[in-house]
């Protein structure tokens, strides 16, 4: 047994239904020769829709295929080329917007950064849709720009443009890492090293639709067991990928349901339908059936129609119109009448929808009796491994090694995407702007410009779209944010025109300069401003402002006050030390000043102090009285008296107070009043007017004496009868 030569290519097509392994050798003229192949179906459903669900079971099948091929060809196989299912690809369309007002003229690097930020946003959207926390679980296999926009208008190119807002709309295609990781895990268990990777639609297109034909709008549909993968060419490249979650198994299941067949028996019957006019089979009850091809097809017509509908609808969705032709490959393409039904739904001539098999591949000189459409993809994998291999490459970002899947010509931007660098943060952001209002007008003070990132590739400055190779070393330093905006009133006042204020102050003529108010408070001209400050530049408008501008103002010009206490309660009294006059009229500090006003001020010689009665609160002056009615008149008879003390000494209500004085009021209650007490509060003549009359005294109508007690509400009568 000998080692495989470097030129031999071991290719594996790991499908939902089976694993196909073949060994290919390059031949002269860019051709290839198939040295041998092996095929084995999965015993269990270890693959679902092209994705490995049971790594161990799939690895066991790979091992058996590999061992049989090694034994047949007397080789030792260690390296292998494989393909990721096209159904694993995800396409995302997104639009990003960026404020470019602080960037000046847009450079090539700015535009690439904007495009990559859109790709990264699509990556995040895809992760959210699939509820994956780490958006780096998706490889970007390519993207294309749909449109550029500048300040809301579509534009052909952003290069060297200026504006406030730039937008870019991209379509990006991604491959989940788990697809690649599960492939690597299965190969590792089979002692195989992944030499190269391709995508199944690309592999098939490479052998059926060479680059010279890709200007044609052709749809290639790989109909497998679980899904149908679609790739569409046009304008010289592959313009779209898609997938339909239906394929050959739906037809097999319809047969199984129609005739009560075991799934594997139904699969055999389906395969015979494409080559035999009559088929014989036994159902699960042991009954044997012999039916014509047309009889069987009539029972699965609905399933075939449904598959044709799904494939046609998806092609129209991806291509926006019927393509020029459709190629069907894969085992499911042998479904009876499927090409005709697809052509009808796409309004294409029947000759434009065809099943393509190995015989259509011109790049092989010897195909080792391979035939049929199911072997197109395995052969394409082998060719892609030689002509369009996708490999891992190791690069270093800031001295940290990164192993990147080389899905395309990798660039510096791809490395940053893979490393999870926030592309929107590459360039330093402009510093925060500041808005202020000056005399009612909005002014915007921009922040400082952010700096560009520094990117060195092997020590040399490069752009984001610079290509990278294995073992390259990248040093990346993100741009620094600009400083926040700063400003002072003196810097903003150039556009403001405010006259001086001419007044006469104590017979001295003055011409006063404008003043600065910030948020209603007077401030210095060099005061640092804050965002949303309200600034007013104007002439002094009040007496206080005039005195301040004239440097004549002192704090004791304000109303003065001192405090004192009444029964421990703190009280305050205000008084003025200065007198002010405007044009001969007494004035206050808040009074308005006009141009050419005559202002006079002086300190008062003395300020009279208030009396205790002037400052005593009403509630503290309350006396207790007994209120009665005497001969029809209401009388108040005091039953208490208030004693006043000033700083501990007895005082009168008329005595003046002083600063920090302590006034104490003490209420003393008298004895209970009697009838005779009322005589001190009446002025009527109470003597008998005629001799011989008798004095009658009553309280509330009852006879009483002078010493009887009285209370509030009593009615007292005093008369001579």
XYZ file of C-alpha atoms in Angstrom:
721
model
C 0.000 0.000 0.000
C 1.335 3.442 -0.857
C 0.505 7.007 0.179
C -1.742 9.052 -2.070
C 0.252 11.391 -4.280
C -0.004 15.138 -3.834
C -1.895 15.373 -7.107
C -4.620 12.914 -6.142
C -7.811 14.453 -4.782
C -10.016 12.563 -2.343
C -13.497 14.133 -2.427
C -16.458 13.364 -0.167
C -20.056 14.377 -0.796
C -21.738 13.979 2.607
C -25.432 14.147 1.775
C -28.684 13.668 3.636
C -29.262 10.195 2.117
C -25.748 8.914 1.445
C -21.997 9.536 1.437
C -20.135 9.398 -1.885
C -16.346 9.188 -1.906
C -14.199 9.324 -5.014
C -10.515 9.652 -5.845
C -9.623 11.940 -8.740
C -6.340 12.546 -10.501
C -5.522 15.586 -12.671
C -5.047 14.805 -16.379
C -3.337 16.795 -19.143
C -5.106 19.840 -20.546
C -6.754 20.792 -17.276
C -8.873 17.643 -17.312
C -9.472 15.086 -14.556
C -9.752 11.318 -14.268
C -11.867 9.387 -11.763
C -9.707 6.603 -10.292
C -12.522 5.065 -8.288
C -15.545 5.768 -6.110
C -17.628 4.306 -3.275
C -21.136 5.108 -2.070
C -23.007 4.152 1.108
C -26.370 5.236 2.459
C -26.866 6.296 6.074
C -28.448 3.576 8.181
C -30.146 6.170 10.379
C -31.358 9.738 9.868
C -28.006 11.084 11.078
C -28.193 13.926 8.526
C -31.095 16.330 8.323
C -31.406 18.858 5.515
C -27.691 18.617 4.765
C -26.645 19.307 8.364
C -24.840 16.667 10.453
C -26.959 15.821 13.488
C -25.109 12.695 14.637
C -21.367 13.196 14.171
C -20.467 9.654 15.291
C -22.934 7.930 12.950
C -21.859 10.043 9.966
C -18.181 9.447 10.808
C -18.791 5.680 10.791
C -20.171 5.855 7.242
C -17.225 8.034 6.148
C -14.783 5.502 7.637
C -16.349 2.606 5.732
C -16.385 4.527 2.423
C -12.770 5.558 2.966
C -11.625 2.028 3.865
C -13.308 0.454 0.833
C -11.770 3.067 -1.466
C -8.328 2.554 0.105
C -8.637 -1.198 -0.344
C -9.881 -0.921 -3.924
C -7.167 1.508 -5.068
C -4.376 0.411 -2.726
C -3.869 3.915 -1.274
C -3.800 5.559 2.138
C -6.164 8.526 2.301
C -5.372 11.292 4.793
C -6.605 14.536 3.209
C -10.074 15.178 1.862
C -12.081 17.843 0.065
C -15.671 18.349 1.196
C -18.558 20.736 0.581
C -20.926 22.596 2.872
C -24.553 22.330 1.850
C -25.899 25.315 -0.005
C -28.999 25.136 2.171
C -26.764 26.223 5.068
C -26.144 29.598 3.453
C -28.058 32.579 4.779
C -28.570 35.783 2.831
C -29.313 39.023 4.659
C -30.146 42.430 3.234
C -29.573 45.491 5.381
C -29.157 49.255 5.310
C -26.849 51.257 7.594
C -26.640 54.991 8.122
C -23.670 56.983 9.366
C -23.258 60.617 10.343
C -20.429 61.940 8.159
C -20.794 65.634 8.959
C -17.496 65.629 10.832
C -15.480 63.531 8.371
C -14.909 65.985 5.547
C -14.316 64.447 2.119
C -15.042 60.692 2.084
C -12.082 58.450 1.314
C -11.935 54.919 -0.034
C -11.271 53.641 3.481
C -14.357 55.451 4.824
C -16.528 53.772 2.194
C -15.127 50.273 2.816
C -15.631 50.769 6.564
C -19.255 51.775 5.925
C -19.809 48.662 3.780
C -18.229 46.395 6.397
C -20.355 47.948 9.145
C -23.394 46.984 7.047
C -22.058 43.425 6.748
C -21.555 43.321 10.509
C -25.086 44.594 11.081
C -26.403 41.853 8.777
C -24.325 39.371 10.780
C -25.942 40.555 14.017
C -29.443 40.495 12.504
C -28.885 36.909 11.396
C -27.685 35.927 14.873
C -30.765 37.526 16.467
C -33.110 35.750 14.043
C -31.571 32.412 15.013
C -31.323 33.382 18.709
C -27.537 33.086 18.763
C -25.712 35.372 21.182
C -22.370 35.393 19.330
C -22.800 36.945 15.885
C -19.295 35.728 14.988
C -20.808 32.251 14.598
C -21.402 33.187 10.945
C -18.731 33.455 8.257
C -19.321 36.073 5.584
C -18.766 34.346 2.240
C -19.385 37.502 0.236
C -21.404 40.674 -0.069
C -22.476 43.106 -2.741
C -23.537 46.748 -2.540
C -27.101 47.401 -3.680
C -27.150 51.202 -3.388
C -25.319 54.170 -1.894
C -27.167 57.209 -0.525
C -25.929 60.697 0.355
C -28.188 62.924 2.466
C -31.178 60.765 1.551
C -30.563 60.748 -2.212
C -29.357 57.699 -4.150
C -25.874 58.211 -5.584
C -23.577 56.168 -7.800
C -20.462 56.515 -5.632
C -19.575 58.065 -2.284
C -15.926 58.585 -3.233
C -14.724 62.160 -2.492
C -18.255 63.224 -1.556
C -19.187 65.490 1.360
C -22.438 65.617 3.284
C -24.182 65.046 6.588
C -25.394 61.465 6.244
C -24.236 58.469 4.209
C -26.106 55.202 3.756
C -25.205 51.919 2.142
C -27.469 48.981 1.382
C -25.818 45.574 1.033
C -26.739 41.940 0.486
C -24.415 39.641 2.437
C -24.216 35.834 2.426
C -23.147 33.892 5.527
C -22.224 30.319 6.407
C -22.821 29.143 10.006
C -19.651 28.005 11.731
C -21.469 25.005 13.185
C -21.798 23.581 9.660
C -18.038 23.695 9.207
C -17.322 22.591 12.781
C -19.531 19.492 12.488
C -17.863 18.574 9.179
C -14.412 18.891 10.747
C -15.504 16.825 13.766
C -16.800 13.960 11.592
C -13.653 13.998 9.424
C -11.402 14.017 12.479
C -13.071 10.843 13.791
C -12.279 9.261 10.415
C -8.608 10.361 10.669
C -9.040 12.762 7.781
C -7.725 16.291 7.472
C -9.869 18.859 5.657
C -7.701 19.820 2.710
C -10.254 22.119 1.103
C -13.859 23.163 1.445
C -16.328 24.443 -1.097
C -20.046 25.100 -1.161
C -22.215 22.506 -2.900
C -23.905 24.964 -5.304
C -20.509 26.388 -6.255
C -19.103 22.887 -6.779
C -21.920 21.918 -9.124
C -21.816 25.210 -11.016
C -18.048 24.920 -11.520
C -18.444 21.730 -13.553
C -21.789 22.418 -15.259
C -21.677 26.188 -15.808
C -18.112 27.300 -16.579
C -17.215 30.961 -16.106
C -17.632 31.605 -19.838
C -21.335 30.719 -19.513
C -22.098 32.688 -16.357
C -23.229 35.789 -18.142
C -26.310 33.689 -18.879
C -29.108 33.774 -16.316
C -29.219 30.071 -15.379
C -30.776 28.403 -12.313
C -29.073 25.256 -11.006
C -31.284 23.169 -8.697
C -29.677 20.348 -6.691
C -32.610 18.181 -5.556
C -31.424 15.906 -2.800
C -33.310 13.854 -0.263
C -34.295 16.511 2.274
C -33.912 19.840 0.492
C -33.486 21.392 -2.921
C -30.579 23.843 -3.195
C -30.748 26.629 -5.757
C -27.944 28.741 -7.221
C -28.492 31.343 -9.934
C -25.873 32.790 -12.279
C -25.883 36.082 -14.136
C -23.565 38.946 -15.050
C -20.567 36.621 -14.905
C -21.039 35.399 -11.314
C -23.347 33.574 -8.913
C -25.938 36.197 -8.011
C -28.159 34.294 -5.556
C -28.409 31.205 -3.390
C -31.576 29.677 -1.999
C -33.156 26.555 -0.603
C -36.527 24.786 -0.660
C -37.316 22.551 2.354
C -38.679 19.800 0.127
C -37.035 17.248 -2.162
C -36.961 13.527 -2.955
C -38.113 12.379 0.484
C -41.483 14.085 -0.061
C -42.034 11.905 -3.142
C -40.887 8.795 -1.274
C -43.228 9.606 1.599
C -46.155 10.079 -0.815
C -45.484 6.589 -2.266
C -45.250 5.127 1.226
C -48.606 6.646 2.196
C -50.347 5.696 -1.051
C -49.354 2.007 -1.008
C -48.573 1.309 2.690
C -44.877 0.796 1.983
C -41.851 0.764 4.245
C -39.902 3.978 3.573
C -36.894 2.101 2.150
C -39.154 0.021 -0.145
C -40.861 3.230 -1.296
C -37.409 4.688 -2.071
C -36.606 1.679 -4.296
C -39.946 2.004 -6.118
C -39.302 5.718 -6.728
C -35.918 4.981 -8.324
C -37.410 2.306 -10.604
C -40.059 4.721 -11.885
C -37.443 6.644 -13.877
C -36.182 3.542 -15.736
C -39.004 0.944 -15.789
C -42.435 0.922 -17.408
C -43.726 -1.463 -14.744
C -42.809 -1.927 -11.078
C -43.476 -4.749 -8.617
C -43.414 -4.361 -4.824
C -44.948 -5.705 -1.592
C -46.693 -3.564 1.023
C -46.371 -3.872 4.813
C -49.180 -6.478 4.830
C -47.236 -8.713 2.456
C -49.496 -8.093 -0.527
C -47.659 -7.895 -3.847
C -48.513 -5.195 -6.399
C -47.524 -4.915 -10.042
C -48.406 -1.530 -11.506
C -47.516 0.509 -14.546
C -45.399 3.607 -14.256
C -48.360 5.877 -15.035
C -50.571 4.184 -12.417
C -48.012 4.830 -9.697
C -47.306 8.390 -10.835
C -51.009 9.223 -10.704
C -50.986 8.451 -6.954
C -48.117 10.847 -6.241
C -49.129 13.606 -8.663
C -49.986 16.042 -5.858
C -46.570 15.610 -4.218
C -44.785 16.171 -7.553
C -46.880 19.281 -8.229
C -46.089 20.637 -4.769
C -42.329 20.120 -5.265
C -42.485 21.825 -8.683
C -44.436 24.738 -7.173
C -41.944 25.244 -4.344
C -38.892 25.133 -6.631
C -40.431 27.467 -9.232
C -41.658 29.983 -6.660
C -38.241 30.113 -4.986
C -36.466 30.650 -8.324
C -38.798 33.553 -9.124
C -38.290 35.003 -5.655
C -34.495 34.886 -5.966
C -34.284 35.981 -9.608
C -37.320 38.319 -9.803
C -38.124 36.787 -13.200
C -37.906 33.417 -15.004
C -34.279 32.511 -15.796
C -33.127 31.681 -19.296
C -32.700 28.009 -18.383
C -32.934 25.595 -15.437
C -30.570 22.678 -14.756
C -31.766 19.929 -12.395
C -29.213 17.703 -10.664
C -29.185 15.375 -7.668
C -31.049 12.120 -7.140
C -34.366 13.920 -6.646
C -34.154 15.420 -10.139
C -35.197 11.992 -11.494
C -38.690 12.514 -10.047
C -41.108 11.677 -12.909
C -42.463 14.651 -14.892
C -40.686 17.185 -12.652
C -38.809 19.026 -15.475
C -42.027 19.477 -17.475
C -43.928 20.804 -14.454
C -41.148 23.288 -13.573
C -41.018 24.542 -17.179
C -44.790 25.100 -17.174
C -44.677 27.108 -13.951
C -41.772 29.250 -15.179
C -43.335 29.686 -18.637
C -40.206 28.241 -20.247
C -39.984 25.863 -23.200
C -39.588 22.264 -21.995
C -36.159 22.118 -23.614
C -34.979 24.929 -21.296
C -35.516 22.796 -18.140
C -33.358 19.683 -18.168
C -31.855 17.054 -15.891
C -28.067 17.224 -16.174
C -25.923 14.257 -15.263
C -22.278 13.297 -15.235
C -22.336 12.991 -19.028
C -22.678 16.800 -19.265
C -19.384 17.369 -17.455
C -16.651 18.004 -20.019
C -13.718 18.360 -17.636
C -13.317 14.578 -17.014
C -11.618 12.204 -19.445
C -12.572 9.086 -17.475
C -15.592 8.984 -15.167
C -15.211 5.348 -14.023
C -18.770 4.347 -15.068
C -20.313 7.168 -12.989
C -23.648 8.242 -14.425
C -26.742 10.154 -13.464
C -27.352 13.549 -11.871
C -26.554 12.407 -8.309
C -22.792 12.337 -9.029
C -22.507 15.894 -10.384
C -21.844 17.433 -6.964
C -19.137 14.887 -5.897
C -17.259 15.516 -9.150
C -17.689 19.260 -8.666
C -16.202 19.013 -5.158
C -13.087 17.348 -6.572
C -12.665 20.006 -9.271
C -13.282 22.843 -6.789
C -10.618 21.408 -4.471
C -8.095 21.840 -7.262
C -9.285 25.029 -8.913
C -11.186 26.919 -6.201
C -10.108 25.518 -2.832
C -11.238 27.137 0.409
C -8.705 26.638 3.169
C -7.913 27.817 6.641
C -5.277 30.465 7.024
C -3.645 31.779 10.181
C -3.065 35.495 10.630
C -2.035 37.513 13.662
C -4.049 40.478 14.893
C -2.184 42.509 17.504
C -0.008 39.406 18.099
C -3.070 37.182 18.732
C -3.339 34.255 16.258
C -6.613 33.924 14.342
C -7.505 30.870 12.257
C -9.792 32.102 9.504
C -11.777 30.114 6.998
C -10.562 31.313 3.600
C -13.948 31.437 1.882
C -12.840 34.094 -0.612
C -9.952 36.490 -1.140
C -9.648 37.569 2.478
C -8.980 41.210 3.309
C -7.976 43.227 6.341
C -11.660 44.060 6.844
C -12.556 40.344 6.907
C -10.018 39.756 9.675
C -11.487 42.577 11.753
C -15.002 41.208 11.188
C -13.889 37.735 12.235
C -12.253 39.128 15.386
C -15.507 40.845 16.352
C -14.149 44.383 16.010
C -16.999 46.892 15.903
C -16.548 48.297 12.403
C -18.562 51.404 13.260
C -15.936 52.217 15.877
C -12.952 52.003 13.531
C -12.829 55.728 12.981
C -12.898 57.916 16.041
C -16.249 59.562 16.426
C -16.518 63.345 16.311
C -16.575 64.865 19.771
C -19.942 65.753 21.219
C -21.290 68.977 19.803
C -22.757 71.640 22.030
C -25.864 73.704 21.406
C -26.506 77.027 23.101
C -28.970 79.833 22.578
C -27.506 83.319 22.326
C -30.043 86.124 22.428
C -32.672 83.600 21.307
C -30.663 82.237 18.369
C -29.501 78.618 18.281
C -25.756 78.172 17.923
C -24.121 74.784 17.330
C -20.508 74.382 18.409
C -19.023 71.232 16.800
C -16.761 68.857 18.687
C -13.277 67.934 17.559
C -12.728 65.545 14.633
C -12.107 61.870 15.417
C -8.901 60.328 14.117
C -8.584 57.566 11.513
C -7.603 54.039 12.598
C -4.037 52.892 12.178
C -3.749 49.576 10.329
C -0.342 48.068 9.663
C 0.065 44.898 7.599
C 3.501 43.417 8.141
C 4.631 46.864 9.253
C 3.161 48.805 6.308
C 0.068 51.062 6.383
C -2.842 49.542 4.425
C -6.517 50.088 3.674
C -9.381 47.881 4.870
C -9.694 46.121 1.512
C -6.013 45.157 1.345
C -5.677 41.379 0.700
C -4.057 39.197 3.345
C -2.092 35.964 3.154
C -1.349 33.193 5.619
C 0.950 34.208 8.494
C 0.401 37.930 7.864
C 0.670 40.156 10.922
C -1.826 42.932 11.477
C -1.503 45.721 14.020
C -4.759 47.572 14.512
C -5.283 50.709 16.580
C -8.796 52.181 16.473
C -9.195 55.895 15.861
C -9.530 58.203 18.835
C -12.746 60.094 19.452
C -12.652 63.853 19.028
C -12.840 66.136 22.045
C -16.191 67.514 23.137
C -17.068 71.046 22.087
C -15.985 73.983 24.262
C -16.843 77.674 24.050
C -16.927 80.937 26.019
C -19.271 83.912 25.604
C -16.413 86.131 24.414
C -15.800 83.671 21.533
C -19.426 83.741 20.399
C -20.125 87.458 20.803
C -18.507 88.621 17.566
C -21.802 88.496 15.679
C -23.761 90.274 18.403
C -24.115 94.081 18.226
C -25.217 95.682 21.520
C -24.882 99.435 22.297
C -23.507 100.875 25.511
C -25.836 102.333 28.150
C -25.318 106.060 28.906
C -26.555 107.237 32.343
C -25.751 109.840 35.005
C -24.822 108.314 38.369
C -24.561 110.771 41.297
C -23.820 113.515 38.754
C -21.103 111.437 37.035
C -21.713 110.525 33.352
C -21.145 106.819 32.593
C -21.092 104.745 29.382
C -21.617 101.122 30.473
C -20.552 98.120 28.325
C -22.890 95.161 27.555
C -23.124 92.378 30.125
C -23.337 88.565 29.873
C -26.162 86.559 31.408
C -25.942 82.743 31.474
C -29.173 80.964 32.399
C -30.427 84.190 33.974
C -27.309 84.792 36.084
C -24.672 87.417 35.378
C -21.361 85.824 34.414
C -17.871 86.704 33.238
C -17.076 86.869 29.528
C -14.617 83.957 29.827
C -16.998 81.603 31.658
C -16.895 78.074 30.093
C -20.271 77.269 28.562
C -22.257 74.047 28.966
C -24.617 72.306 26.568
C -28.047 73.980 26.306
C -26.954 77.129 28.128
C -29.132 80.178 27.548
C -26.859 83.173 26.913
C -27.971 86.771 26.780
C -25.690 89.653 25.826
C -27.399 92.972 26.575
C -27.094 96.356 28.227
C -27.623 96.623 32.007
C -31.381 96.949 32.468
C -31.999 97.339 36.215
C -30.654 99.699 38.854
C -28.788 96.823 40.475
C -27.106 95.895 37.155
C -26.132 99.533 36.517
C -24.550 99.845 39.962
C -22.728 96.538 39.415
C -21.422 97.585 35.989
C -20.310 100.924 37.506
C -18.534 98.988 40.284
C -20.585 100.934 42.822
C -22.682 98.061 44.056
C -22.137 96.660 47.547
C -24.129 93.872 49.215
C -25.437 96.199 51.951
C -27.392 98.057 49.267
C -29.810 95.167 49.377
C -32.587 95.144 51.947
C -31.012 94.322 55.301
C -32.567 92.229 57.981
C -32.016 91.126 61.520
C -33.609 88.337 63.453
C -35.194 88.045 66.862
C -37.321 85.501 68.665
C -40.838 85.597 70.067
C -41.366 82.835 72.622
C -38.470 80.975 70.949
C -39.847 81.372 67.421
C -37.332 82.982 65.039
C -38.612 86.159 63.343
C -36.921 88.502 60.834
C -37.228 92.202 60.122
C -36.105 93.935 56.919
C -34.860 97.515 56.592
C -32.940 99.603 54.046
C -29.550 101.230 54.578
C -29.597 103.062 51.220
C -32.001 105.310 49.391
C -32.221 105.288 45.580
C -33.779 107.773 43.167
C -34.297 107.581 39.387
C -35.057 110.928 37.783
C -36.041 112.210 41.244
C -38.411 109.318 41.935
C -37.733 106.948 44.838
C -36.661 103.604 43.416
C -35.755 100.019 44.207
C -32.800 97.970 42.960
C -35.038 95.952 40.589
C -36.463 99.036 38.862
C -35.727 99.375 35.130
C -33.182 101.867 33.800
C -33.433 103.692 30.477
C -30.781 105.473 28.477
C -29.851 108.943 29.899
C -31.582 108.297 33.251
C -30.429 110.392 36.239
C -29.571 108.106 39.151
C -28.875 109.212 42.714
C -28.138 106.999 45.698
C -26.896 107.595 49.245
C -26.692 105.846 52.586
C -29.422 106.700 55.080
C -28.319 108.500 58.247
C -30.202 106.090 60.470
C -32.829 103.452 60.241
C -35.628 103.559 62.824
C -36.209 100.317 64.640
C -39.753 98.904 64.903
C -41.627 98.523 68.191
C -42.612 95.240 69.741
C -46.198 95.875 68.649
C -45.010 96.349 65.016
C -43.398 92.924 64.795
C -45.515 90.866 67.168
C -47.504 88.240 65.210
C -51.282 88.490 65.526
C -51.544 85.001 66.945
C -49.236 86.004 69.798
C -51.477 88.975 70.770
C -54.574 86.934 71.556
C -56.286 87.774 74.870
C -58.873 85.686 76.751
C -62.258 87.480 77.301
C -65.661 86.655 78.787
C -68.353 87.943 76.420
C -71.773 88.805 77.880
C -74.811 90.943 77.028
C -75.543 93.765 79.487
C -78.824 95.623 79.081
C -78.797 94.649 75.405
C -75.155 95.624 74.748
C -72.296 93.159 74.145
C -69.374 93.508 76.518
C -65.902 91.851 76.565
C -64.522 91.420 80.048
C -60.793 90.494 80.013
C -60.080 87.385 82.024
C -56.332 87.281 81.245
C -53.433 89.713 80.903
C -50.160 89.464 78.891
C -46.781 90.256 80.401
C -44.034 91.251 77.895
C -40.316 90.684 78.516
C -37.468 91.922 76.262
C -34.241 89.992 76.880
C -35.634 89.076 80.307
C -36.744 92.578 81.337
C -40.357 93.730 81.588
C -41.316 95.808 78.524
C -44.241 97.527 76.820
C -45.676 96.977 73.342
C -44.394 100.405 72.320
C -40.765 99.631 73.201
C -38.359 99.271 70.164
C -36.718 95.931 69.452
C -33.071 95.265 68.598
C -31.100 92.608 66.668
C -31.130 89.132 68.181
C -33.613 90.236 70.860
C -35.563 87.566 72.714
C -39.183 88.567 73.311
C -41.173 86.514 75.779
C -44.937 86.783 76.253
C -46.549 85.398 79.395
C -50.330 85.140 79.755
C -51.767 85.338 83.327
C -55.400 84.426 83.976
C -57.497 86.488 86.458
C -60.186 85.230 88.841
C -63.588 84.212 87.463
C -65.589 87.419 86.656
C -68.721 88.356 88.677
C -71.700 90.585 87.874
C -70.128 93.704 89.421
C -67.092 93.498 87.024
C -69.220 94.732 84.141
C -69.558 98.196 85.701
C -65.909 98.958 84.761
C -66.750 98.561 81.072
C -70.028 100.530 80.820
C -70.512 104.276 80.742
C -74.271 104.373 81.294
C -75.722 106.127 84.349
C -76.730 103.298 86.642
C -78.157 105.400 89.496
C -81.919 105.495 90.237
C -83.628 108.243 88.283
C -86.516 108.518 90.720
C -86.700 107.933 94.473
C -88.569 104.970 95.772
C -87.656 102.572 92.935
C -86.241 99.143 93.608
C -83.082 97.717 91.898
C -83.682 94.473 89.974
C -80.650 92.361 88.869
C -81.030 89.191 86.754
C -78.734 86.714 84.959
C -80.458 84.927 82.124
C -83.797 86.085 83.615
C -83.102 84.717 87.094
C -82.635 87.011 90.109
C -78.964 87.560 90.895
C -76.578 89.521 93.101
C -73.482 91.622 92.359
C -71.192 88.754 93.436
C -72.754 86.058 91.300
C -70.268 84.657 88.718
C -70.859 85.245 85.018
C -69.722 83.364 81.913
C -69.595 83.874 78.170
C -73.076 83.998 76.657
C -74.887 85.178 79.789
C -77.585 87.889 79.482
C -77.370 90.419 82.295
C -80.156 92.874 83.199
C -79.837 95.873 85.571
C -82.818 98.183 86.107
C -84.746 100.245 88.671
C -88.397 99.349 89.059
